[in-house]
Amino acid sequence: MNLMGTTIDYVILILYFVFILAFGAYFARFTKSTKDFFFGGQRFSWWLIAASLVATGIGSYSFLKYAQTGFTAGMSSTMTYLNDWFMIPLFMFGWLPIIYFSRIKSIPEYFDRRFDRRTRLVATIFTLLYLLGYIGLNFYLMGLAMRSLLGIPMWFAIPVVAVISAIYVTTGGQTAVIFTDLIQGLFLYIAGAILLIYGLSHVGGLSEWWANLDVAHRLPFPGFNRPAEFEFTGIFWGEGIVGTLAFTFINQGFIMRYLAVKSVNEGRKTLTFNTLLLMPISAVVVGCIGWIAASMVTTGHINTGVNAKDIFMIVANIVTRPGIFGFVIAALTAALMSTIDTLINAVAAIGIFDVYKNYIKKEAPDKHYLRASRVVSIIATLIGLALVPAFAQSRSILQAHYAFIAMISPPMLVAIFLGVVWKRFTPKGAFWGMIIGGLLILMSIIVPDIIVPIARTHGLTDGSEANIVFEAVADGPIMGPRGAYNWQEIFTEEDGSPTDFVIEYELRSQFDGTYTNIAPVWTRFDTINGTPVQRFCANLTELKPRDNYSFRVVNRATGEAFDAVWDKGLDDDKLPIIELVDSREMPESAPGNVSRFGFRTAGEYSYFRSLFGLVVTLIAGVAISLFTKPKKDIDGLSVGTIWAAKRKFKGGEPNEVAGEKVVLDVKIVSGEEKVVYLPREAMERLKANPGDLLYIADHRKRLGGLRSNHIHAGEAHDDGDFVIMSAKSFAEGNFRDNTPVRVEKII
Amino acid sequence: MHVGWLTYLYQFIVGGIFFAAGVIYVIKSGSANLKLSEDRKWVIALIVGYFGLATVFAVWTILAIHS
């Protein structure tokens, strides 16, 4: 093992692992039923769930990925985190109340109740395959991160993290997941703050950092329709519209977290706080290293020729100290564990509710299902681990997984979405829409050109583009390609000057035969914070999928030519790697380095594949529904019928008159009655009637609802200022003796 | 017009259409009942959130282009 980092870094990392393991395992005592195991007893406060979602939403690879994007594209790397608000109304008033009040436990269960059993079966298979693959992929990506950052072999890092995660998820269930994610989220934010503060101080403070960024790196959005791998319209449709709907409607782990809040209103608070405040902070935390690195290029702290994929490690090494680095690595591991634990719990939920309880053992005591849930959690972890070698050994398996996600997500999303918003949507429309949509998406993966018409509506070219940008800072060497993915670097005669150089590239396409293109090389002089920068840019177009390429850099004035080659490899982002073998001659003679850049083909316009999938599934689903019969009994399962869901949830007419919260002492009486009796004055302040559903929690708000219970109100009493509760309800709520409780009316 | 404003306008006009359609739909369908104070509060929060985000991004774009 050739380890990087210092001893103190490893001590911090080990202490962190031990702490998380003990902390997570502590919550086993609060898990007494499957409701506790999967939904934390549905008792938690909004802030606890919001904080735990931070860690779930940030994967260990997010730091590496967004540092790279922040470096190449600038602050627009935040866009994927900041464009969710447009679709929030449908979740806040549509999907959230439906799943909460209808007591939906899993996505496939909704398919059953809204459509039919065979649609549920398809959804169960799709979701399980997706989630299990995702567990394996996360283990693999974490292993990659640990290997590149610390030199720890994957065969060691992955099992250690897997065992720790599996232990606390298996024992503590959702409650352990929520509380460990709370801690891990804090760790992530603290690590991000450390990197930000150290980084900013390294480049001379906030104003210097800002001054050393060019305009493109400062803007909140990337280029409108280029480059293909990070362009505005694709992200807007793929992440802002489709991605937000997919994340909020079909992400089992996300939905289970929202089912763990004490009420729908509390879920709305979580949603708002998370979207408007925590996600922007998360975007800064994961992207700031890249933004600082972009500034450090101008100040000369970083070589412009650095590989963007290594930028996190490079900057972390520069700006942090021993111990701090260990803390940052612990935070990265926290990011992984907090994503994995959610996935394991989600797989267990589907394994129990949609497979075991639905097909294998339909009737059994809850204790039996709780034991089975723990077994399924372990199995899910083991399957995830077993998939790691496959991901590690074969890129085709990795790509198959991505392709599978692309194939199933849009059809499932359309089926749920139409099910929620359109009562006329039929079971046959859902089933065949999913099948047809999935097959057409699969076809688009095999024949990518069928996506091109949609991509073209936003100005994207038939083929892909590769932008080569080299720059010389002050009188330094010509290097690249810091701005290779930067839209502003694609300049032409309108804002640059031609050089003597051209890039000739020959394409041998299975579709178009062999032809040669020539791209002129343009140059421009810029000034960043007073530092003169000369930039050279060429824009290669019409590169088609599965083409073979050869490149040549030609000096038109002298006739000299320099061969460049595509090494036919793929980098970690699946980008083909092209290496200009000798960039010293390109385009002026100066000491430099080998430059690498990547490009995406038309088939890689993945965001537009999502849009394509949505459109074809929508057309198929709607068309079939118009000729088939809708399901009759769907009360509570679509937007216009939420009142019915509320009635079922409560077991009577909802009482939505707003009342106050009251704090009372508890008087315990023997028995198992699931009704509490409140003083008359308290009932009036609560605006509650007998039969209303109340939420009773330990009065200490900092517990976030850990000690609480939902109980119906009985008749008011006049015996004193206390709530009368049975011993069983008291125990179920994990209440403590002689501790006041806070009571509020839910519905 | 700087391309930064093109992306800004696209984001908040096209996104705004989706947002407005969503708000109108949940109100029309009765999922958001404006007679209830809680629902009314959340609808207002949604709208304030939209304009708040639009304002933050506008200021950010101005600073990026002009500072």
PDB file of C-alpha atoms in Angstrom, chain A residues 16 20 50-58 63 177-192 278 281-282 285 327 331 334-335 338:
ATOM      1  CA  TYR A  16     -14.563   9.301  12.385  1.00  0.00           C
ATOM      2  CA  ILE A  20     -20.258   7.041  13.027  1.00  0.00           C
ATOM      3  CA  ALA A  50     -33.632  18.690   5.654  1.00  0.00           C
ATOM      4  CA  ALA A  51     -30.200  18.397   7.268  1.00  0.00           C
ATOM      5  CA  SER A  52     -30.060  14.672   6.616  1.00  0.00           C
ATOM      6  CA  LEU A  53     -30.976  15.223   2.956  1.00  0.00           C
ATOM      7  CA  VAL A  54     -27.851  17.350   2.528  1.00  0.00           C
ATOM      8  CA  ALA A  55     -25.589  14.378   3.029  1.00  0.00           C
ATOM      9  CA  THR A  56     -27.778  12.082   0.944  1.00  0.00           C
ATOM     10  CA  GLY A  57     -27.700  14.488  -1.968  1.00  0.00           C
ATOM     11  CA  ILE A  58     -23.928  14.775  -1.999  1.00  0.00           C
ATOM     12  CA  PHE A  63     -16.576  16.713  -4.745  1.00  0.00           C
ATOM     13  CA  VAL A 177     -29.776   6.828   8.535  1.00  0.00           C
ATOM     14  CA  ILE A 178     -31.346  10.188   9.380  1.00  0.00           C
ATOM     15  CA  PHE A 179     -29.203  10.890  12.431  1.00  0.00           C
ATOM     16  CA  THR A 180     -25.917   9.719  10.922  1.00  0.00           C
ATOM     17  CA  ASP A 181     -26.710  11.730   7.797  1.00  0.00           C
ATOM     18  CA  LEU A 182     -27.271  14.748  10.003  1.00  0.00           C
ATOM     19  CA  ILE A 183     -23.758  14.342  11.400  1.00  0.00           C
ATOM     20  CA  GLN A 184     -22.297  13.517   8.000  1.00  0.00           C
ATOM     21  CA  GLY A 185     -23.995  16.570   6.474  1.00  0.00           C
ATOM     22  CA  LEU A 186     -22.417  18.759   9.156  1.00  0.00           C
ATOM     23  CA  PHE A 187     -19.065  17.170   8.377  1.00  0.00           C
ATOM     24  CA  LEU A 188     -19.515  17.906   4.692  1.00  0.00           C
ATOM     25  CA  TYR A 189     -20.376  21.540   5.323  1.00  0.00           C
ATOM     26  CA  ILE A 190     -17.505  22.026   7.741  1.00  0.00           C
ATOM     27  CA  ALA A 191     -15.093  20.433   5.260  1.00  0.00           C
ATOM     28  CA  GLY A 192     -16.466  22.660   2.493  1.00  0.00           C
ATOM     29  CA  LEU A 278     -29.316  23.974   1.738  1.00  0.00           C
ATOM     30  CA  ILE A 281     -24.879  25.824   0.130  1.00  0.00           C
ATOM     31  CA  SER A 282     -24.217  22.284  -1.092  1.00  0.00           C
ATOM     32  CA  VAL A 285     -19.389  23.181  -0.897  1.00  0.00           C
ATOM     33  CA  PHE A 327     -10.945  15.813   7.936  1.00  0.00           C
ATOM     34  CA  ALA A 331     -16.090  14.183   4.815  1.00  0.00           C
ATOM     35  CA  ALA A 334     -19.256  10.619   4.888  1.00  0.00           C
ATOM     36  CA  ALA A 335     -20.728  11.659   1.563  1.00  0.00           C
ATOM     37  CA  SER A 338     -24.790   8.840   3.585  1.00  0.00           C
TER      38      SER A 338
END
